PDB file of C-alpha atoms in Angstrom:
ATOM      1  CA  UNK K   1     -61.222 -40.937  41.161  1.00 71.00           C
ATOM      2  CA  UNK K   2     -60.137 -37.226  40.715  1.00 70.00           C
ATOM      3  CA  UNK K   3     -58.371 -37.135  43.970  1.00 69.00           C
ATOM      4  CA  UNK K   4     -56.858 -40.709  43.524  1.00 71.00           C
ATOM      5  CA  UNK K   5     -55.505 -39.669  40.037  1.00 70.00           C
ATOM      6  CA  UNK K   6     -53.786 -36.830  41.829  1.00 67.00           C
ATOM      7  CA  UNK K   7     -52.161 -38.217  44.096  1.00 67.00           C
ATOM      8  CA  UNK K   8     -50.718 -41.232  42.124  1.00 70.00           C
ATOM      9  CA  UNK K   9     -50.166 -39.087  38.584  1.00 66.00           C
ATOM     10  CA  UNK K  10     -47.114 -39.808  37.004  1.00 57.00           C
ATOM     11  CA  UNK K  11     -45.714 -42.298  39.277  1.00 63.00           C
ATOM     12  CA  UNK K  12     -45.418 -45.996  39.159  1.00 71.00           C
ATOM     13  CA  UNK K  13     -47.722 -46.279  42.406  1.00 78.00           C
ATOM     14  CA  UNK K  14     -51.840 -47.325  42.635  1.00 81.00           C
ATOM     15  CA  UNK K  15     -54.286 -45.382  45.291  1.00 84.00           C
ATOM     16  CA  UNK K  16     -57.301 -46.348  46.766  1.00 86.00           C
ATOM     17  CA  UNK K  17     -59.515 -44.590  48.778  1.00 89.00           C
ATOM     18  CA  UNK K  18     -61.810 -47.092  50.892  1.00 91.00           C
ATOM     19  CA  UNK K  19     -63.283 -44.757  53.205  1.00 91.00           C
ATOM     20  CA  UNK K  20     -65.038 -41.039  52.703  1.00 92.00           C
ATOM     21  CA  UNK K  21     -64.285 -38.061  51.003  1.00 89.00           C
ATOM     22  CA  UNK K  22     -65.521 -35.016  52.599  1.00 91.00           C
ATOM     23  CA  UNK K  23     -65.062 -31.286  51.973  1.00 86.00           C
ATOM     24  CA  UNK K  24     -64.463 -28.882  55.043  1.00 88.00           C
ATOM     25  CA  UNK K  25     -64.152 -24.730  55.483  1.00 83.00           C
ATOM     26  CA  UNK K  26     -63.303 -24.164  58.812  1.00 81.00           C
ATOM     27  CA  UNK K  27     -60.314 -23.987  60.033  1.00 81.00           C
ATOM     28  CA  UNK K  28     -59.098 -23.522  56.168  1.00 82.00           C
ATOM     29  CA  UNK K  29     -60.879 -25.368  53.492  1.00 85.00           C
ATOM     30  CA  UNK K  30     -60.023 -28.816  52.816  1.00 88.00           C
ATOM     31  CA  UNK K  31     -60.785 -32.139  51.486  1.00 87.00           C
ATOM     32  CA  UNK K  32     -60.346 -35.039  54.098  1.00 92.00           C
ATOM     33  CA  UNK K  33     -60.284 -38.268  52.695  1.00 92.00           C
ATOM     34  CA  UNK K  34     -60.229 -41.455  55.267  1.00 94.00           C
ATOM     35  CA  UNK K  35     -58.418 -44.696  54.812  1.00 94.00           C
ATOM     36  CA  UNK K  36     -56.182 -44.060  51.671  1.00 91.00           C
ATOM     37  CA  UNK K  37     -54.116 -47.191  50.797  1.00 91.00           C
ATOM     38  CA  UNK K  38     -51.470 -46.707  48.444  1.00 87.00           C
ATOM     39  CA  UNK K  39     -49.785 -49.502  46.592  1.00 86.00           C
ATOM     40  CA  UNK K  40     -46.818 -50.606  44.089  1.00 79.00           C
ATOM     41  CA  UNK K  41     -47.822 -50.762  40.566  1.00 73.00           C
ATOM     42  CA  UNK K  42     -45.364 -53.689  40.351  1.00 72.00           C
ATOM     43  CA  UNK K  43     -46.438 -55.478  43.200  1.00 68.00           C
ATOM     44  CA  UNK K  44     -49.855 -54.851  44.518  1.00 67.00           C
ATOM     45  CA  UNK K  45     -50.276 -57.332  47.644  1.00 77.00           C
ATOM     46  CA  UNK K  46     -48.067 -55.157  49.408  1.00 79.00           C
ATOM     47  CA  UNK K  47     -49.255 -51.887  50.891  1.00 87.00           C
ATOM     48  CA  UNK K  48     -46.866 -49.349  50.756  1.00 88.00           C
ATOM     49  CA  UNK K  49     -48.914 -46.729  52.054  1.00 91.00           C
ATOM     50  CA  UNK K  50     -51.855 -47.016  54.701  1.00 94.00           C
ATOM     51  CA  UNK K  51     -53.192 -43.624  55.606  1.00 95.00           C
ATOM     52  CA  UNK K  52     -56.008 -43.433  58.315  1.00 96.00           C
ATOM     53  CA  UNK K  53     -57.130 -39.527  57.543  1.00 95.00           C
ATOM     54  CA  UNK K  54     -55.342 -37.272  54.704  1.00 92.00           C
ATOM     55  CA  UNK K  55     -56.220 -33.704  54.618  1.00 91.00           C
ATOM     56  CA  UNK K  56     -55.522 -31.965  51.628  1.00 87.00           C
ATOM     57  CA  UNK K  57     -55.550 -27.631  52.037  1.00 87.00           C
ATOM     58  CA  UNK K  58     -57.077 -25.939  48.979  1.00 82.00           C
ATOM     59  CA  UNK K  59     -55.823 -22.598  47.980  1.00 77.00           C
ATOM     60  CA  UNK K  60     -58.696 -19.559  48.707  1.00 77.00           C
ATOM     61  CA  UNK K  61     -58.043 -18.327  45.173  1.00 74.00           C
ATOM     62  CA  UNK K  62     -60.182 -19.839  42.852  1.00 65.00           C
ATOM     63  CA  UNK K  63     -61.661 -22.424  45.535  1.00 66.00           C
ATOM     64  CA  UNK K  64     -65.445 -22.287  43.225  1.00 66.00           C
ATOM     65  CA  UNK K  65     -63.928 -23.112  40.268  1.00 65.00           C
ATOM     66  CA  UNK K  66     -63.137 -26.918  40.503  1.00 63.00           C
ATOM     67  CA  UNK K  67     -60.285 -27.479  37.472  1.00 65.00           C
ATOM     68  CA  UNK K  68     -58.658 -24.791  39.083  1.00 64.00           C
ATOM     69  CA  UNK K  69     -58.030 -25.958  42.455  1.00 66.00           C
ATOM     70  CA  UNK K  70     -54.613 -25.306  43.988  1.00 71.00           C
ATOM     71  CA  UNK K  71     -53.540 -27.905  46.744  1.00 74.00           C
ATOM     72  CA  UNK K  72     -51.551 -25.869  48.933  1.00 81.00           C
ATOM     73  CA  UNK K  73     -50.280 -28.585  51.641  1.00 86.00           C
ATOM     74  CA  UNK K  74     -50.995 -32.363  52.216  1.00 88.00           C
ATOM     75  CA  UNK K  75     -51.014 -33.673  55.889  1.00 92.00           C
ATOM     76  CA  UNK K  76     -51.428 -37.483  56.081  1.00 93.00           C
ATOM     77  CA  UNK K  77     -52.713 -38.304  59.885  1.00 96.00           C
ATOM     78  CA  UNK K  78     -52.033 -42.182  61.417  1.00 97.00           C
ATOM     79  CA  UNK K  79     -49.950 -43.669  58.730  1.00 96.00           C
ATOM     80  CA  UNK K  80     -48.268 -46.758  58.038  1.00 96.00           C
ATOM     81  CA  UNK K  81     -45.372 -47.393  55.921  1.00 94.00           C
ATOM     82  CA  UNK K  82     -43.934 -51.018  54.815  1.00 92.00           C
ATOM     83  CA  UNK K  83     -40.412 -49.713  52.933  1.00 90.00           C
ATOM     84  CA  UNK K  84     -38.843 -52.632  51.062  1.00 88.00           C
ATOM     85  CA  UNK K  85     -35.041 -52.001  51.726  1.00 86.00           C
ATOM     86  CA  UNK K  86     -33.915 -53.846  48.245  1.00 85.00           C
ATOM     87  CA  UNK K  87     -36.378 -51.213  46.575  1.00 81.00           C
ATOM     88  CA  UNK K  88     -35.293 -48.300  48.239  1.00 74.00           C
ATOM     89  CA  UNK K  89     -33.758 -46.358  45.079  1.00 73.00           C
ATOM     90  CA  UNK K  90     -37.043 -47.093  43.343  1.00 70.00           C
ATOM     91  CA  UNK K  91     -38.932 -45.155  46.266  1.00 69.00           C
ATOM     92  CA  UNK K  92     -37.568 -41.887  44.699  1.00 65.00           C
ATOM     93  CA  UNK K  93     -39.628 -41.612  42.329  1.00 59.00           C
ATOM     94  CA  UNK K  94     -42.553 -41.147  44.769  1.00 60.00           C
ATOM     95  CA  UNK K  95     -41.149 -38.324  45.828  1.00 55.00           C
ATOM     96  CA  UNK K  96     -39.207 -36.402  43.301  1.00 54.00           C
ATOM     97  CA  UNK K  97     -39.747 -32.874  42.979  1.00 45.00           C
ATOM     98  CA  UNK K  98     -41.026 -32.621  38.776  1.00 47.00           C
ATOM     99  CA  UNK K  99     -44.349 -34.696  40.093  1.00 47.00           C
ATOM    100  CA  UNK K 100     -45.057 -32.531  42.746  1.00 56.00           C
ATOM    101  CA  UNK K 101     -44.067 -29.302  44.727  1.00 67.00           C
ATOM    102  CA  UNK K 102     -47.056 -29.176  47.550  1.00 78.00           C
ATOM    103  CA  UNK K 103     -45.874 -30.243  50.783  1.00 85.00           C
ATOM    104  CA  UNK K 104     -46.498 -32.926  52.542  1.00 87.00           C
ATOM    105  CA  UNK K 105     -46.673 -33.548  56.492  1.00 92.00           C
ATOM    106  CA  UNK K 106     -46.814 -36.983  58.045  1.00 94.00           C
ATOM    107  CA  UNK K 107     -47.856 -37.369  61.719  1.00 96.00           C
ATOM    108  CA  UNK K 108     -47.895 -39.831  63.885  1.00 94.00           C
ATOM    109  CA  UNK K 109     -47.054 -43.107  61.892  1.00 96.00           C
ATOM    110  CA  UNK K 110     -44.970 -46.042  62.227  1.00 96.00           C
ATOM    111  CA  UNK K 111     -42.489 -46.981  59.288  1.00 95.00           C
ATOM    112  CA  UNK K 112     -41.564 -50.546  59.033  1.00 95.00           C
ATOM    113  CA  UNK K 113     -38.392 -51.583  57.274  1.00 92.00           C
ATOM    114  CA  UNK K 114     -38.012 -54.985  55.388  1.00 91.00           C
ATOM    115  CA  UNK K 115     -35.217 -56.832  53.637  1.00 90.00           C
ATOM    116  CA  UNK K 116     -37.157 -58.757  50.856  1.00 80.00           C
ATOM    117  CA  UNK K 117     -39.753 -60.516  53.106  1.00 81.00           C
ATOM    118  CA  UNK K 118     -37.567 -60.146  56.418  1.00 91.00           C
ATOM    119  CA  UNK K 119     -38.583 -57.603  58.852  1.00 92.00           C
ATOM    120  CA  UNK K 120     -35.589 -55.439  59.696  1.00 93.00           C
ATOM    121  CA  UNK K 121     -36.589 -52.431  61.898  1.00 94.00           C
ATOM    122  CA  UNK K 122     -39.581 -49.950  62.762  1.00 96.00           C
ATOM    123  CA  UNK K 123     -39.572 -46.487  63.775  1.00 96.00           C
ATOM    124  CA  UNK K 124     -42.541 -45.209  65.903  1.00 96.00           C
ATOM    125  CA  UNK K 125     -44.077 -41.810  66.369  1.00 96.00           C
ATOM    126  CA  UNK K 126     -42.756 -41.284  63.014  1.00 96.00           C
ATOM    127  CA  UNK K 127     -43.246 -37.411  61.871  1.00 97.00           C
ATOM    128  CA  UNK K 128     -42.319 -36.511  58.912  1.00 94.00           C
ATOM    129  CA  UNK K 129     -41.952 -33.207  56.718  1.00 94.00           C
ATOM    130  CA  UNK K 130     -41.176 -33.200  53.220  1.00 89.00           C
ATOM    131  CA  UNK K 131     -40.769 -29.572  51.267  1.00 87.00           C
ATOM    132  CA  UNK K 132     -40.487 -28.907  47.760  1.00 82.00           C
ATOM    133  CA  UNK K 133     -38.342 -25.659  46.396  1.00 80.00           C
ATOM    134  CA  UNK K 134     -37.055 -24.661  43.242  1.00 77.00           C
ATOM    135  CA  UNK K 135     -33.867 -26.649  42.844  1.00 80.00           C
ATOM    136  CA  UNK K 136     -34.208 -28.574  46.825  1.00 83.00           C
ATOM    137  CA  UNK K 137     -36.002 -31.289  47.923  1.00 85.00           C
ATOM    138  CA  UNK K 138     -35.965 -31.600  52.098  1.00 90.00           C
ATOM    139  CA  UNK K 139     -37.088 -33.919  54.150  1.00 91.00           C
ATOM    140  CA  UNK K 140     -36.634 -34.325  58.182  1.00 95.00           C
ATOM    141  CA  UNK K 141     -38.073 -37.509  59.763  1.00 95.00           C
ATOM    142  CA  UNK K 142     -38.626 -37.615  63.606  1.00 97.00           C
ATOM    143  CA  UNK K 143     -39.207 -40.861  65.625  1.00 97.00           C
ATOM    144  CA  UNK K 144     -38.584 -43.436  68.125  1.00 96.00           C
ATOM    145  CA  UNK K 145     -36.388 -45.984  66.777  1.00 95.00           C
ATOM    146  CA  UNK K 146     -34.717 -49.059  69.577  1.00 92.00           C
ATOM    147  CA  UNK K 147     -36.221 -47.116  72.373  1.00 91.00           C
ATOM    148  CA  UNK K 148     -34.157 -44.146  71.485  1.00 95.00           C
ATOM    149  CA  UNK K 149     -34.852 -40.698  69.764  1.00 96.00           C
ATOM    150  CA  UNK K 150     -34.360 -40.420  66.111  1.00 96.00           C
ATOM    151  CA  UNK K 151     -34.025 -37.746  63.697  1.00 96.00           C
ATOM    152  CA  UNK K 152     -32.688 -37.835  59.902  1.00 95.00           C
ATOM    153  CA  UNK K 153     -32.618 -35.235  57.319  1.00 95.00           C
ATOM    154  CA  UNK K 154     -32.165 -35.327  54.175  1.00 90.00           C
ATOM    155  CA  UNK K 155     -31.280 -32.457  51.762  1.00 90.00           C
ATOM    156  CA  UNK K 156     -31.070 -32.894  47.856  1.00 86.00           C
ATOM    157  CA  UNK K 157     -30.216 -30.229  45.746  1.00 86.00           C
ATOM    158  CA  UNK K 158     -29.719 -29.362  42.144  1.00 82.00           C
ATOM    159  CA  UNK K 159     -26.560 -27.141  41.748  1.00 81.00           C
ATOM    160  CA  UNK K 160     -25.733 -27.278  37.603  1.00 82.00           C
ATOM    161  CA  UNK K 161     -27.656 -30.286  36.676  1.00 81.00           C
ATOM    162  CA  UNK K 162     -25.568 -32.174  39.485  1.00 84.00           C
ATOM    163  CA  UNK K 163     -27.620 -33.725  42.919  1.00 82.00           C
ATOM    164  CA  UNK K 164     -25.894 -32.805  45.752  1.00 86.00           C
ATOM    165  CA  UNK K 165     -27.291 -35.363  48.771  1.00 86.00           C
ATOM    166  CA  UNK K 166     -26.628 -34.222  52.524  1.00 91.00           C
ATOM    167  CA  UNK K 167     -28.021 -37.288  55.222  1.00 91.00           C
ATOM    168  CA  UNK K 168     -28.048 -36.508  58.760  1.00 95.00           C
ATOM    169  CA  UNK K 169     -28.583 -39.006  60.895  1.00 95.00           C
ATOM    170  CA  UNK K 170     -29.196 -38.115  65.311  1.00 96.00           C
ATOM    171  CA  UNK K 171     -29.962 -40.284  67.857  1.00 95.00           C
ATOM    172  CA  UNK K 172     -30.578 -38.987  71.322  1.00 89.00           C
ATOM    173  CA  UNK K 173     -28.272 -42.128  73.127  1.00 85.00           C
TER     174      UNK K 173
END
């Protein structure tokens, strides 16, 4: 319940962990936590998130002492993500840089894109990295999208209270 809490603290999002949670040292210590499911507060029949294996890095510093554990990166293994395009402004929150500043590494996932209950699109071999800095929040997705190459970053920064938003969209054909 620990790990759930931190994971889902302070956002509008339930987790669930249906599978084990085990602690590793070697190569770098680690919790790994299998089948994570993460859902909508507002709507919980839909799973946003299903995560086969999540590995969470712990910080050397202060690793005995429990309370103070520092997460250092998250990488979230064979992933699957149902993204409601009529909801995407409210999928910001997830992600917004005052809840959390560890970074997070997706491999090999598939994203699936909707239109209310209409299914729109998918990108496959989805990898994506997502960094946290002071005052910039970027992101670059890799994939295969309509049998052709995809890559998108996005950039968000905070220049005098104002979000500056940079979207780069590449497709190899």
């Amino acid at each position: 319940s620990h790990i759930e809490k931190f994971i889902c603290k302070n956002k509008k999002i339930e987790c669930y962990i249906k599978g084990k949670v085990n602690y590793s040292l070697f190569p770098s210590p680690r919790i790994k936590i299998k089948n994570l499911i993460i859902k909508e507060a507002t709507d919980s029949k839909v799973n946003l998130l299903t995560v086969e294996k999540v590995s969470i890095k712990l910080s050397i510093k202060n690793l005995l002492a429990r309370e103070k554990h520092k997460f250092k990166k998250v990488l979230l293994n064979n992933y699957e993500a149902n993204i409601n395009l009529n909801k995407f402004k409210n999928y910001e929150n997830f992600f917004s840089k005052e809840t959390n500043f560890i970074p997070l590494i997706f491999n090999k996932g598939k994203i699936l894109f909707y239109n209310k209950k209409n299914y729109v699109g998918t990108i496959s071999d989805a990898r994506i990295k997502v960094k946290y800095l002071e005052n910039l929040v970027e992101a670059k997705l890799e994939g295969k999208f309509l049998n052709d190459d995809i890559t998108i970053k996005f950039e968000n920064k905070n220049i005098d209270n104002e979000k500056l938003t940079d979207i780069t969209l590449k497709m190899k054909n």
